[in-house]
Amino acid sequence: MQNESTTSKQNVKDNLDFNLIIHMNSLISLLKQFLCPGCNKYWDGSTTVKERNGLYMQLEFMCYNCGFLTRLYSSPKMQTGRRHEINVRLGIGGTLCGLGRSGVMKLLGALNLPPPIQEHKYREVQEFILNYVEKAQEQSMIDAVQDAISEAGGVEELTVSGDGAWLTRGFTSLHGIAAICSTTVSPKVIDTNWCSKKCSKCQGAESLRHVNFDLFSTFQENHECQLNFIGTSGAMEKEMIYEMFCRSLPKYDIKYISYIGDGDAKVHKYLTTNPPYPGVTIKKLEDTNHFAKRMLTRIKKIKQENKNEVLSDGKKITGKGRLTDADAIKFKIYFAKAIRESKTDLDKLYEKSWAIFKHHYSTDKEPMHDWCDPQWCKYLQAKLNGQQFNHNSKPAIPRACLDLIKPVFHELCSKTSLARVVGGGSQNANEAFHSLLWTMVPKHRFCSSTILRTALGLSTIIYNDGYDSLDKLFTSFFSSIGYYSAECFGRLHTMRKSFTSKIKKRRKKRTTTTTITTTTAATNTSSSESDDEMSFIPNDKNSTDLTQDLIALELSEEDADVDYEPGADD
């Protein structure tokens, strides 16, 4: 059976449609082995670079004997203009790899290749690329919307997840992006937006204002200004998402009636106070991952604030046999699991959430397992088997430590608070999309809004349709994608699918192992077992294993996007 990269290559009509790096002296040595068409003698002559434009070169070979001239063009011109194909490919490749012009120059320098075209021409190439990328991006998002409508049974009122991010960390970034994703089985990006508080062209033209005001005015009238936002960087997200909501009707003829967001209430409040659809109230669905993380952050905050305080049992909260960071992580995992299993039933969710605390707070004199599940509670398992259970068989978290973190449960596990995650979803699709985007525009490197928009388009296309979909984009640029371009993108597509398959197998194996472990625990419970652990997390996990469980929780079976690509966090 042929792999996908081989199939992609066979779809290219010309198997010689590729670029080749060759040492100049090797080329001249080859020429000297052939006869000159002019004098019919072995060629011997001079080589001149008649024109160079970035990686493009026009070479002229002149025979000493007869003066016959032979010209070699290193790259064809594009059908749509005067640009040469190799320089446009270099611009696209630089963005895909997360390299700016100086990064591309370093790469070419290491390969002993000519440096890229001048800075202003490189910007022109990027603007040329942007037009094609945005057209392909729009088509990809239209297809994603149609898929979402089809999966929703033809209903044109969708539940979406949204999230914003900034080009640099913190809330002082000059550029920001936001994306809205569908909540289908395989979520896709259905709309994106960008904000910029800076236009490099306007700043560069300021020097003309006093020197030649007429020229400055002409420039201001004709150029496309990249500055499209005035305000604080922190306010970008709500403005971008609100704009995408407002244009959903004219753009796609659909409404976004439910919004999955993180704990930041600014976006939903803005959508509520400024309704994008007359007479329609946008429903807010909490992101279950962000909500569950609050359990961990609250407990860690309490530990930090009370690390020197002596508790009711005469000891501090930290130390051996006390409340550890591993315990805090496990509480977070248990809480997230409770939300996932009961997010459609508020009463059941309330009981399962409080069962976590009461399970650990129980003693032989005061067992509190009424809301526990026999599937993981060893006390109930022992009771069903007619056995006696000893809560003190293994050291548990002291009650004094649990009393200190009890307000966290009162805050997060109240019915008022839990009501926010009833029917909740996940922003994993947005996080995965951001990770792919930041591989093209790394946060440690400044880039123009043109590069940011190009990367936003490319990452949307790849995220929605895979690397194979770049075939159409490259064909729109050039007459053909190219033989080895097809092979490389085919391999990347295969690697992506392989990664997805491994994740699914790993989850299936984990689920099978958990089921076996739970079944064994239910039938072989003895009175010597500890009640401090829940059986869906093995008792002897160290901190490394818990971290892996935390990762598995973030990419859970029902919520995770399997097309995740590692990259910078937003």
Coordinates of C-alpha atoms in Angstrom, one line a residue:
M1 CA 0.0 0.0 0.0
Q2 CA 1.4 3.4 -1.0
N3 CA 1.8 6.0 1.7
E4 CA 0.3 9.5 1.3
S5 CA 3.5 11.3 0.5
T6 CA 4.1 8.9 -2.5
T7 CA 0.5 9.5 -3.7
S8 CA 1.0 13.2 -3.4
K9 CA 4.1 13.1 -5.5
Q10 CA 2.4 11.1 -8.2
N11 CA -0.3 13.7 -8.4
V12 CA 2.4 16.2 -9.6
K13 CA 2.5 16.0 -13.4
D14 CA 6.2 16.8 -13.8
N15 CA 8.6 14.8 -11.6
L16 CA 11.4 17.2 -12.5
D17 CA 9.4 20.1 -11.0
F18 CA 11.7 20.8 -8.1
N19 CA 14.6 23.2 -7.1
L20 CA 18.1 21.9 -6.6
I21 CA 21.1 23.3 -4.7
I22 CA 24.3 22.8 -6.7
H23 CA 27.8 24.2 -6.1
M24 CA 28.8 26.6 -8.9
N25 CA 32.2 25.0 -9.5
S26 CA 30.5 21.7 -10.0
L27 CA 28.2 23.2 -12.6
I28 CA 31.1 24.7 -14.5
S29 CA 33.0 21.4 -14.4
L30 CA 30.0 19.8 -15.9
L31 CA 29.8 22.4 -18.7
K32 CA 33.4 21.7 -19.7
Q33 CA 32.5 18.2 -20.5
F34 CA 30.1 19.2 -23.3
L35 CA 30.6 20.7 -26.8
C36 CA 29.9 24.4 -27.4
P37 CA 26.9 24.7 -29.8
G38 CA 28.7 27.6 -31.5
C39 CA 32.2 26.2 -32.3
N40 CA 31.6 22.5 -31.7
K41 CA 34.6 22.4 -29.3
Y42 CA 34.7 21.5 -25.6
W43 CA 33.3 24.5 -23.8
D44 CA 35.7 26.7 -22.0
G45 CA 34.7 30.2 -21.0
S46 CA 33.5 32.7 -18.4
T47 CA 30.5 32.7 -16.1
T48 CA 28.8 36.0 -15.2
V49 CA 25.9 36.7 -12.9
K50 CA 23.8 39.1 -15.0
E51 CA 21.0 39.5 -12.5
R52 CA 20.3 38.5 -8.9
N53 CA 17.1 39.0 -7.0
G54 CA 17.2 37.1 -3.7
L55 CA 17.6 33.5 -4.5
Y56 CA 16.9 34.1 -8.2
M57 CA 19.9 34.4 -10.5
Q58 CA 20.4 34.8 -14.2
L59 CA 23.7 33.3 -15.2
E60 CA 25.4 34.0 -18.6
F61 CA 28.0 31.5 -19.9
M62 CA 30.3 32.8 -22.7
C63 CA 32.6 30.6 -24.8
Y64 CA 36.2 31.9 -25.2
N65 CA 36.6 30.3 -28.6
C66 CA 33.5 31.7 -30.4
G67 CA 31.8 34.0 -28.0
F68 CA 28.6 32.0 -28.0
L69 CA 26.4 33.0 -25.1
T70 CA 24.2 30.6 -23.0
R71 CA 21.8 31.9 -20.4
L72 CA 20.5 30.0 -17.4
Y73 CA 17.5 31.2 -15.2
S74 CA 17.5 29.6 -11.8
S75 CA 13.8 30.0 -11.2
P76 CA 10.8 30.7 -13.4
K77 CA 8.7 33.8 -13.1
M78 CA 5.2 33.5 -11.6
Q79 CA 2.3 33.6 -14.0
T80 CA 0.6 36.4 -12.0
G81 CA 3.5 38.9 -12.1
R82 CA 7.1 39.8 -12.2
R83 CA 8.1 37.9 -9.1
H84 CA 10.2 34.8 -9.2
E85 CA 8.8 31.6 -7.8
I86 CA 11.8 30.8 -5.6
N87 CA 11.5 34.1 -3.6
V88 CA 7.8 33.6 -3.0
R89 CA 8.4 30.0 -1.8
L90 CA 11.1 31.4 0.5
G91 CA 8.6 33.9 2.0
I92 CA 6.0 31.2 2.6
G93 CA 8.6 28.8 4.0
G94 CA 10.0 31.4 6.4
T95 CA 6.5 32.0 7.9
L96 CA 5.8 28.3 8.2
C97 CA 9.1 27.8 10.0
G98 CA 8.7 30.9 12.3
L99 CA 11.6 32.7 10.7
G100 CA 11.8 36.4 10.0
R101 CA 14.0 37.9 7.3
S102 CA 17.0 37.9 9.5
G103 CA 16.4 34.3 10.5
V104 CA 16.1 33.4 6.8
M105 CA 19.4 35.2 6.2
K106 CA 21.1 33.1 8.9
L107 CA 19.8 29.9 7.3
L108 CA 20.9 30.9 3.8
G109 CA 24.2 32.1 5.1
A110 CA 24.8 28.7 6.7
L111 CA 23.9 27.0 3.4
N112 CA 26.3 29.3 1.4
L113 CA 23.3 30.7 -0.6
P114 CA 22.7 34.3 -1.6
P115 CA 20.9 36.4 1.1
P116 CA 17.2 37.2 0.7
I117 CA 15.9 40.2 -1.2
Q118 CA 16.1 43.6 0.3
E119 CA 13.9 44.4 3.4
H120 CA 11.3 46.5 1.5
K121 CA 11.0 43.9 -1.3
Y122 CA 10.7 41.2 1.3
R123 CA 7.8 43.1 2.8
E124 CA 6.2 43.4 -0.7
V125 CA 6.5 39.6 -1.2
Q126 CA 4.8 39.0 2.2
E127 CA 1.9 41.3 1.3
F128 CA 1.6 39.4 -2.1
I129 CA 1.5 36.1 -0.2
L130 CA -1.0 37.4 2.3
N131 CA -3.7 38.0 -0.4
Y132 CA -3.6 34.4 -1.5
V133 CA -3.4 33.0 2.0
E134 CA -6.4 35.0 3.2
K135 CA -8.5 33.7 0.2
A136 CA -7.6 30.1 1.0
Q137 CA -8.3 30.7 4.7
E138 CA -11.7 32.1 4.0
Q139 CA -12.6 29.0 2.0
S140 CA -11.3 26.7 4.7
M141 CA -13.5 28.5 7.3
I142 CA -16.6 28.4 5.1
D143 CA -16.1 24.6 4.7
A144 CA -15.7 24.3 8.5
V145 CA -19.0 26.2 9.1
Q146 CA -20.8 23.9 6.7
D147 CA -19.4 20.9 8.5
A148 CA -20.6 22.4 11.9
I149 CA -24.1 23.0 10.5
S150 CA -24.3 19.6 9.0
E151 CA -23.3 17.9 12.3
A152 CA -25.8 20.1 14.1
G153 CA -28.6 18.6 11.9
G154 CA -28.9 21.7 9.7
V155 CA -29.5 24.1 12.6
E156 CA -27.9 27.5 11.9
E157 CA -27.5 28.4 15.6
L158 CA -24.2 27.1 16.8
T159 CA -22.3 26.7 20.1
V160 CA -18.8 27.9 19.7
S161 CA -15.7 28.3 21.7
G162 CA -13.6 31.5 21.6
D163 CA -10.3 32.7 23.0
G164 CA -7.9 35.5 22.4
A165 CA -4.1 35.7 22.6
W166 CA -1.3 38.2 22.3
L167 CA 1.8 38.2 20.2
T168 CA 4.0 38.9 23.3
R169 CA 3.3 37.9 26.9
G170 CA 1.5 40.2 29.2
F171 CA -1.0 42.9 28.4
T172 CA 1.3 45.3 26.6
S173 CA 1.4 43.6 23.2
L174 CA 0.9 45.7 20.1
H175 CA -0.7 42.8 18.3
G176 CA -3.5 40.4 19.3
I177 CA -5.5 37.6 17.7
A178 CA -8.7 35.8 18.4
A179 CA -10.3 32.7 17.0
I180 CA -13.8 31.1 17.2
C181 CA -13.9 27.3 16.9
S182 CA -16.8 25.0 16.3
T183 CA -17.7 22.4 18.9
T184 CA -18.1 19.4 16.6
V185 CA -16.5 16.0 17.1
S186 CA -13.4 17.4 15.3
P187 CA -13.5 21.1 16.1
K188 CA -12.3 23.5 13.4
V189 CA -11.6 27.2 13.2
I190 CA -14.6 29.0 11.7
D191 CA -13.5 32.6 12.1
T192 CA -10.4 34.6 13.1
N193 CA -9.6 38.2 13.9
W194 CA -6.6 40.4 14.6
C195 CA -5.8 43.7 16.2
S196 CA -2.8 46.0 15.8
K197 CA -1.9 49.2 17.7
K198 CA 1.0 49.9 15.4
C199 CA 1.5 50.5 11.7
S200 CA 5.2 50.3 10.7
K201 CA 4.6 52.0 7.4
C202 CA 3.0 55.0 9.1
Q203 CA 5.9 55.3 11.5
G204 CA 8.4 55.1 8.6
A205 CA 6.5 57.8 6.7
E206 CA 6.5 60.3 9.6
S207 CA 9.9 61.6 8.4
L208 CA 8.2 62.8 5.2
R209 CA 5.6 64.9 7.0
H210 CA 7.9 68.0 7.4
V211 CA 10.1 67.3 4.4
N212 CA 7.5 66.7 1.7
F213 CA 4.0 67.0 3.0
D214 CA 2.3 66.4 -0.4
L215 CA 4.2 63.1 -0.7
F216 CA 3.2 62.3 2.9
S217 CA -0.5 63.0 2.2
T218 CA -0.4 60.9 -1.0
F219 CA 1.1 58.0 1.0
Q220 CA -1.5 58.3 3.7
E221 CA -4.3 58.2 1.2
N222 CA -3.1 55.2 -0.8
H223 CA -1.5 52.8 1.8
E224 CA -3.5 50.2 3.8
C225 CA -2.9 51.2 7.4
Q226 CA -2.3 48.3 9.7
L227 CA -3.4 50.2 12.8
N228 CA -7.0 49.1 13.5
F229 CA -7.2 49.3 17.3
I230 CA -6.8 52.1 19.9
G231 CA -7.1 51.1 23.5
T232 CA -5.5 48.8 26.1
S233 CA -4.1 45.5 24.9
G234 CA -6.3 43.7 27.5
A235 CA -9.4 45.0 25.8
M236 CA -8.5 43.5 22.4
E237 CA -10.0 40.1 23.1
K238 CA -13.6 41.2 23.7
E239 CA -13.6 43.6 20.8
M240 CA -12.3 40.9 18.4
I241 CA -14.7 38.3 19.5
Y242 CA -17.6 40.7 19.5
E243 CA -16.8 41.7 15.9
M244 CA -16.8 38.0 14.9
F245 CA -20.2 37.5 16.5
C246 CA -21.6 40.6 14.7
R247 CA -20.4 39.4 11.3
S248 CA -21.6 35.8 11.6
L249 CA -24.9 36.6 9.9
P250 CA -23.7 38.6 6.9
K251 CA -20.7 36.3 6.5
Y252 CA -22.1 32.8 7.1
D253 CA -25.9 33.4 7.7
I254 CA -25.6 31.8 11.1
K255 CA -25.8 32.8 14.8
Y256 CA -23.6 31.9 17.7
I257 CA -26.1 31.4 20.5
S258 CA -23.8 29.8 23.1
Y259 CA -20.2 30.7 23.9
I260 CA -17.6 28.6 25.7
G261 CA -15.1 30.8 27.4
D262 CA -12.6 30.8 30.2
G263 CA -13.0 32.4 33.6
D264 CA -12.6 35.9 32.1
A265 CA -16.1 37.4 32.3
K266 CA -15.2 40.5 30.1
V267 CA -16.1 38.8 26.8
H268 CA -19.5 37.4 27.8
K269 CA -20.4 40.6 29.7
Y270 CA -19.6 42.6 26.5
L271 CA -21.7 40.2 24.4
T272 CA -24.6 40.6 26.9
T273 CA -24.5 44.4 27.2
N274 CA -24.1 44.8 23.4
P275 CA -26.2 42.0 21.9
P276 CA -24.8 41.1 18.4
Y277 CA -28.3 39.6 17.5
P278 CA -31.4 41.6 18.3
G279 CA -33.6 39.7 20.8
V280 CA -31.0 36.9 21.4
T281 CA -29.1 36.5 24.7
I282 CA -25.8 34.7 24.3
K283 CA -25.5 31.8 26.7
K284 CA -22.2 31.5 28.5
L285 CA -20.8 28.0 29.0
E286 CA -17.8 27.7 31.2
D287 CA -14.6 26.0 30.0
T288 CA -14.4 22.9 32.3
N289 CA -10.6 22.8 32.2
H290 CA -10.2 26.4 33.3
F291 CA -12.8 25.9 36.0
A292 CA -11.2 22.8 37.4
K293 CA -7.8 24.5 37.5
R294 CA -9.2 26.9 40.0
M295 CA -9.2 24.1 42.6
L296 CA -5.4 23.7 42.2
T297 CA -4.6 27.4 42.2
R298 CA -6.8 28.2 45.2
I299 CA -5.3 25.4 47.3
K300 CA -1.7 26.4 46.3
K301 CA -2.5 30.0 47.2
I302 CA -3.8 28.9 50.7
K303 CA -0.7 26.8 51.2
Q304 CA 1.6 29.8 50.3
E305 CA -0.3 32.3 52.5
N306 CA -0.4 29.9 55.5
K307 CA 3.0 28.2 55.2
N308 CA 4.2 29.6 58.5
E309 CA 1.0 29.3 60.4
V310 CA 0.7 26.6 63.1
L311 CA -2.6 24.7 62.7
S312 CA -5.0 23.2 65.3
D313 CA -3.0 20.0 65.5
G314 CA 0.2 21.9 66.4
K315 CA 1.9 21.5 63.0
K316 CA 2.2 23.5 59.8
I317 CA 0.4 22.8 56.5
T318 CA 3.6 21.9 54.7
G319 CA 5.9 19.0 55.3
K320 CA 6.0 15.2 55.3
G321 CA 2.6 13.7 55.9
R322 CA 0.8 17.0 55.4
L323 CA -0.9 18.6 52.4
T324 CA 1.5 18.3 49.4
D325 CA 1.5 19.8 45.9
A326 CA 0.8 16.2 44.7
D327 CA -2.4 16.2 46.8
A328 CA -3.4 19.5 45.4
I329 CA -3.0 18.2 41.9
K330 CA -5.0 15.1 42.7
F331 CA -7.8 17.3 44.1
K332 CA -7.8 19.1 40.8
I333 CA -8.0 15.9 38.8
Y334 CA -10.8 14.5 40.9
F335 CA -12.8 17.7 40.6
A336 CA -12.3 17.8 36.8
K337 CA -13.4 14.2 36.6
A338 CA -16.5 14.9 38.6
I339 CA -17.4 17.8 36.3
R340 CA -17.0 15.7 33.2
E341 CA -19.1 12.9 34.5
S342 CA -21.9 15.0 35.8
K343 CA -22.0 18.3 33.9
T344 CA -25.6 17.7 32.8
D345 CA -27.0 17.2 36.3
L346 CA -26.4 20.0 38.9
D347 CA -27.5 17.9 41.9
K348 CA -25.3 15.0 41.0
L349 CA -22.4 17.3 40.2
Y350 CA -22.8 18.9 43.6
E351 CA -22.7 15.6 45.4
K352 CA -19.7 14.3 43.4
S353 CA -17.7 17.4 44.0
W354 CA -18.3 17.4 47.8
A355 CA -17.7 13.6 47.9
I356 CA -14.0 14.4 47.1
F357 CA -13.6 16.5 50.3
K358 CA -15.8 14.3 52.5
H359 CA -14.1 11.1 51.3
H360 CA -10.7 12.4 52.5
Y361 CA -12.2 14.0 55.7
S362 CA -13.7 10.7 56.9
T363 CA -12.5 8.7 59.9
D364 CA -13.5 5.4 61.6
K365 CA -15.6 7.4 64.1
E366 CA -17.1 9.7 61.5
P367 CA -17.4 8.1 58.0
M368 CA -18.7 10.5 55.4
H369 CA -19.1 8.3 52.3
D370 CA -22.8 8.8 51.5
W371 CA -22.0 10.6 48.3
C372 CA -19.1 8.4 47.3
D373 CA -19.2 6.1 44.3
P374 CA -18.6 2.3 45.0
Q375 CA -16.6 2.2 41.8
W376 CA -13.7 4.0 43.5
C377 CA -14.5 4.3 47.2
K378 CA -12.8 1.5 49.1
Y379 CA -14.9 2.1 52.2
L380 CA -18.1 1.3 50.2
Q381 CA -16.4 -1.6 48.5
A382 CA -15.4 -3.1 51.8
K383 CA -19.0 -2.6 53.1
L384 CA -20.5 -4.3 50.1
N385 CA -18.2 -7.3 50.7
G386 CA -19.1 -7.4 54.4
Q387 CA -15.6 -6.4 55.5
Q388 CA -14.3 -3.9 58.0
F389 CA -12.5 -0.9 56.7
N390 CA -9.7 0.9 58.7
H391 CA -9.4 4.5 57.7
N392 CA -6.1 4.8 59.6
S393 CA -4.3 1.9 57.9
K394 CA -2.3 4.4 55.9
P395 CA -1.5 8.1 56.8
A396 CA -4.1 10.4 55.2
I397 CA -4.2 14.2 54.8
P398 CA -4.7 15.5 58.4
R399 CA -8.0 17.1 59.2
A400 CA -6.3 20.3 60.2
C401 CA -5.0 20.7 56.7
L402 CA -8.4 19.9 55.2
D403 CA -10.1 22.4 57.4
L404 CA -7.8 25.1 56.0
I405 CA -8.7 24.3 52.4
K406 CA -12.5 23.7 53.1
P407 CA -13.4 27.3 52.0
V408 CA -12.1 26.4 48.5
F409 CA -14.8 23.7 48.3
H410 CA -17.4 26.1 49.7
E411 CA -16.5 28.5 46.9
L412 CA -16.1 26.2 43.9
C413 CA -18.5 23.4 44.9
S414 CA -21.6 25.5 45.8
K415 CA -24.6 25.0 43.5
T416 CA -24.3 28.6 42.4
S417 CA -20.7 28.1 41.3
L418 CA -21.2 24.7 39.7
A419 CA -24.2 25.9 37.7
R420 CA -21.7 27.7 35.5
V421 CA -20.2 24.4 34.2
V422 CA -23.5 22.6 33.7
G423 CA -23.5 21.8 30.0
G424 CA -20.0 23.3 29.8
G425 CA -17.5 22.6 27.1
S426 CA -13.8 23.0 26.4
Q427 CA -11.5 25.5 24.8
N428 CA -8.9 22.8 24.0
A429 CA -9.5 23.5 20.2
N430 CA -8.5 27.1 20.7
E431 CA -5.5 26.3 22.8
A432 CA -4.3 23.7 20.2
F433 CA -4.8 26.3 17.4
H434 CA -2.8 28.9 19.3
S435 CA 0.0 26.4 19.8
L436 CA 0.2 25.8 16.0
L437 CA 0.1 29.6 15.4
W438 CA 2.9 30.4 17.8
T439 CA 5.2 28.0 16.0
M440 CA 4.9 30.4 13.0
V441 CA 5.1 33.6 15.0
P442 CA 7.1 32.8 18.1
K443 CA 6.4 35.1 21.1
H444 CA 10.0 35.9 21.6
R445 CA 10.3 37.5 18.2
F446 CA 8.6 40.7 17.0
C447 CA 6.8 40.5 13.6
S448 CA 4.7 42.9 11.6
S449 CA 0.9 42.6 11.4
T450 CA 1.3 41.3 7.8
I451 CA 3.4 38.3 8.9
L452 CA 1.0 37.8 11.8
R453 CA -2.0 37.7 9.4
T454 CA -0.2 35.3 7.1
A455 CA 0.6 33.0 9.9
L456 CA -3.0 33.2 11.1
G457 CA -4.2 32.2 7.7
L458 CA -1.7 29.4 7.2
S459 CA -2.3 27.9 10.7
T460 CA -6.1 28.0 10.1
I461 CA -5.7 26.1 6.8
I462 CA -3.4 23.5 8.4
Y463 CA -5.4 23.2 11.6
N464 CA -8.7 22.7 9.7
D465 CA -7.6 20.5 6.7
G466 CA -4.0 19.3 7.4
Y467 CA -0.8 20.0 5.5
D468 CA -2.1 18.2 2.4
S469 CA -4.4 21.2 1.9
L470 CA -1.4 23.4 1.2
D471 CA -1.4 21.7 -2.2
K472 CA -4.3 24.0 -3.3
L473 CA -2.7 27.1 -1.9
F474 CA 0.6 26.4 -3.7
T475 CA -1.1 25.6 -6.9
S476 CA -2.9 29.0 -6.7
F477 CA 0.5 30.6 -6.4
F478 CA 2.4 28.6 -9.0
S479 CA 1.5 26.3 -11.9
S480 CA 2.1 23.3 -9.6
I481 CA 2.8 22.6 -6.0
G482 CA 6.1 21.1 -6.9
Y483 CA 7.4 17.5 -6.7
Y484 CA 9.2 17.7 -3.4
S485 CA 6.7 20.2 -1.8
A486 CA 4.1 17.5 -2.3
E487 CA 6.3 14.9 -0.7
C488 CA 7.2 17.0 2.3
F489 CA 3.6 18.1 3.0
G490 CA 2.4 14.6 2.5
R491 CA 4.9 13.3 5.1
L492 CA 3.9 16.0 7.5
H493 CA 0.3 15.1 7.0
T494 CA 1.1 11.4 7.7
M495 CA 3.1 12.3 10.8
R496 CA 0.1 14.4 12.0
K497 CA -2.3 11.5 11.5
S498 CA 0.2 9.1 13.2
F499 CA 0.4 11.3 16.2
T500 CA -3.4 11.4 16.4
S501 CA -3.6 7.6 16.1
K502 CA -1.0 7.2 18.9
I503 CA -3.0 9.5 21.2
K504 CA -6.2 7.5 20.6
K505 CA -4.5 4.2 21.3
R506 CA -2.9 5.6 24.4
R507 CA -6.3 6.8 25.7
K508 CA -7.9 3.5 24.8
K509 CA -5.2 1.6 26.6
R510 CA -5.5 3.9 29.6
T511 CA -9.2 3.4 29.7
T512 CA -8.9 -0.4 29.6
T513 CA -6.2 -0.4 32.3
T514 CA -8.4 1.8 34.5
T515 CA -11.4 -0.5 34.1
I516 CA -9.4 -3.6 35.0
T517 CA -7.9 -1.8 38.0
T518 CA -11.3 -0.6 39.2
T519 CA -12.8 -4.1 38.8
T520 CA -10.0 -5.7 40.7
A521 CA -10.2 -3.2 43.5
A522 CA -13.9 -3.8 43.8
T523 CA -13.6 -7.6 44.2
N524 CA -10.3 -7.7 46.2
T525 CA -10.7 -5.0 48.8
S526 CA -9.2 -5.8 52.2
S527 CA -9.4 -3.9 55.4
S528 CA -5.8 -3.0 55.3
E529 CA -6.2 -0.7 52.2
S530 CA -6.0 3.0 52.6
D531 CA -9.0 5.2 52.1
D532 CA -6.9 8.2 51.2
E533 CA -6.8 7.5 47.4
M534 CA -9.5 7.1 44.8
S535 CA -9.0 4.0 42.7
F536 CA -9.1 5.7 39.3
I537 CA -5.7 7.2 40.3
P538 CA -3.3 4.5 41.4
N539 CA -2.2 4.9 45.0
D540 CA 1.6 4.9 44.5
K541 CA 1.8 7.6 41.9
N542 CA 4.7 10.0 42.2
S543 CA 4.7 13.6 41.1
T544 CA 5.8 12.7 37.6
D545 CA 2.9 10.3 37.1
L546 CA 0.5 12.9 38.4
T547 CA 1.8 15.4 35.9
Q548 CA 1.1 12.9 33.1
D549 CA -2.4 12.5 34.5
L550 CA -2.8 16.2 34.4
I551 CA -1.8 16.3 30.7
A552 CA -4.1 13.4 30.0
L553 CA -6.9 15.4 31.7
E554 CA -6.3 18.4 29.6
L555 CA -6.5 16.3 26.4
S556 CA -9.4 14.1 27.5
E557 CA -11.3 11.8 25.1
E558 CA -14.4 13.9 24.8
D559 CA -12.9 17.4 24.7
A560 CA -9.3 17.3 23.3
D561 CA -8.4 18.2 19.8
V562 CA -6.2 15.4 18.5
D563 CA -4.5 17.5 15.9
Y564 CA -2.6 19.4 18.6
E565 CA 0.9 20.5 17.7
P566 CA 3.3 21.4 20.5
G567 CA 4.4 25.0 20.6
A568 CA 4.5 28.1 22.7
D569 CA 1.8 28.5 25.2
D570 CA -0.4 31.4 25.0

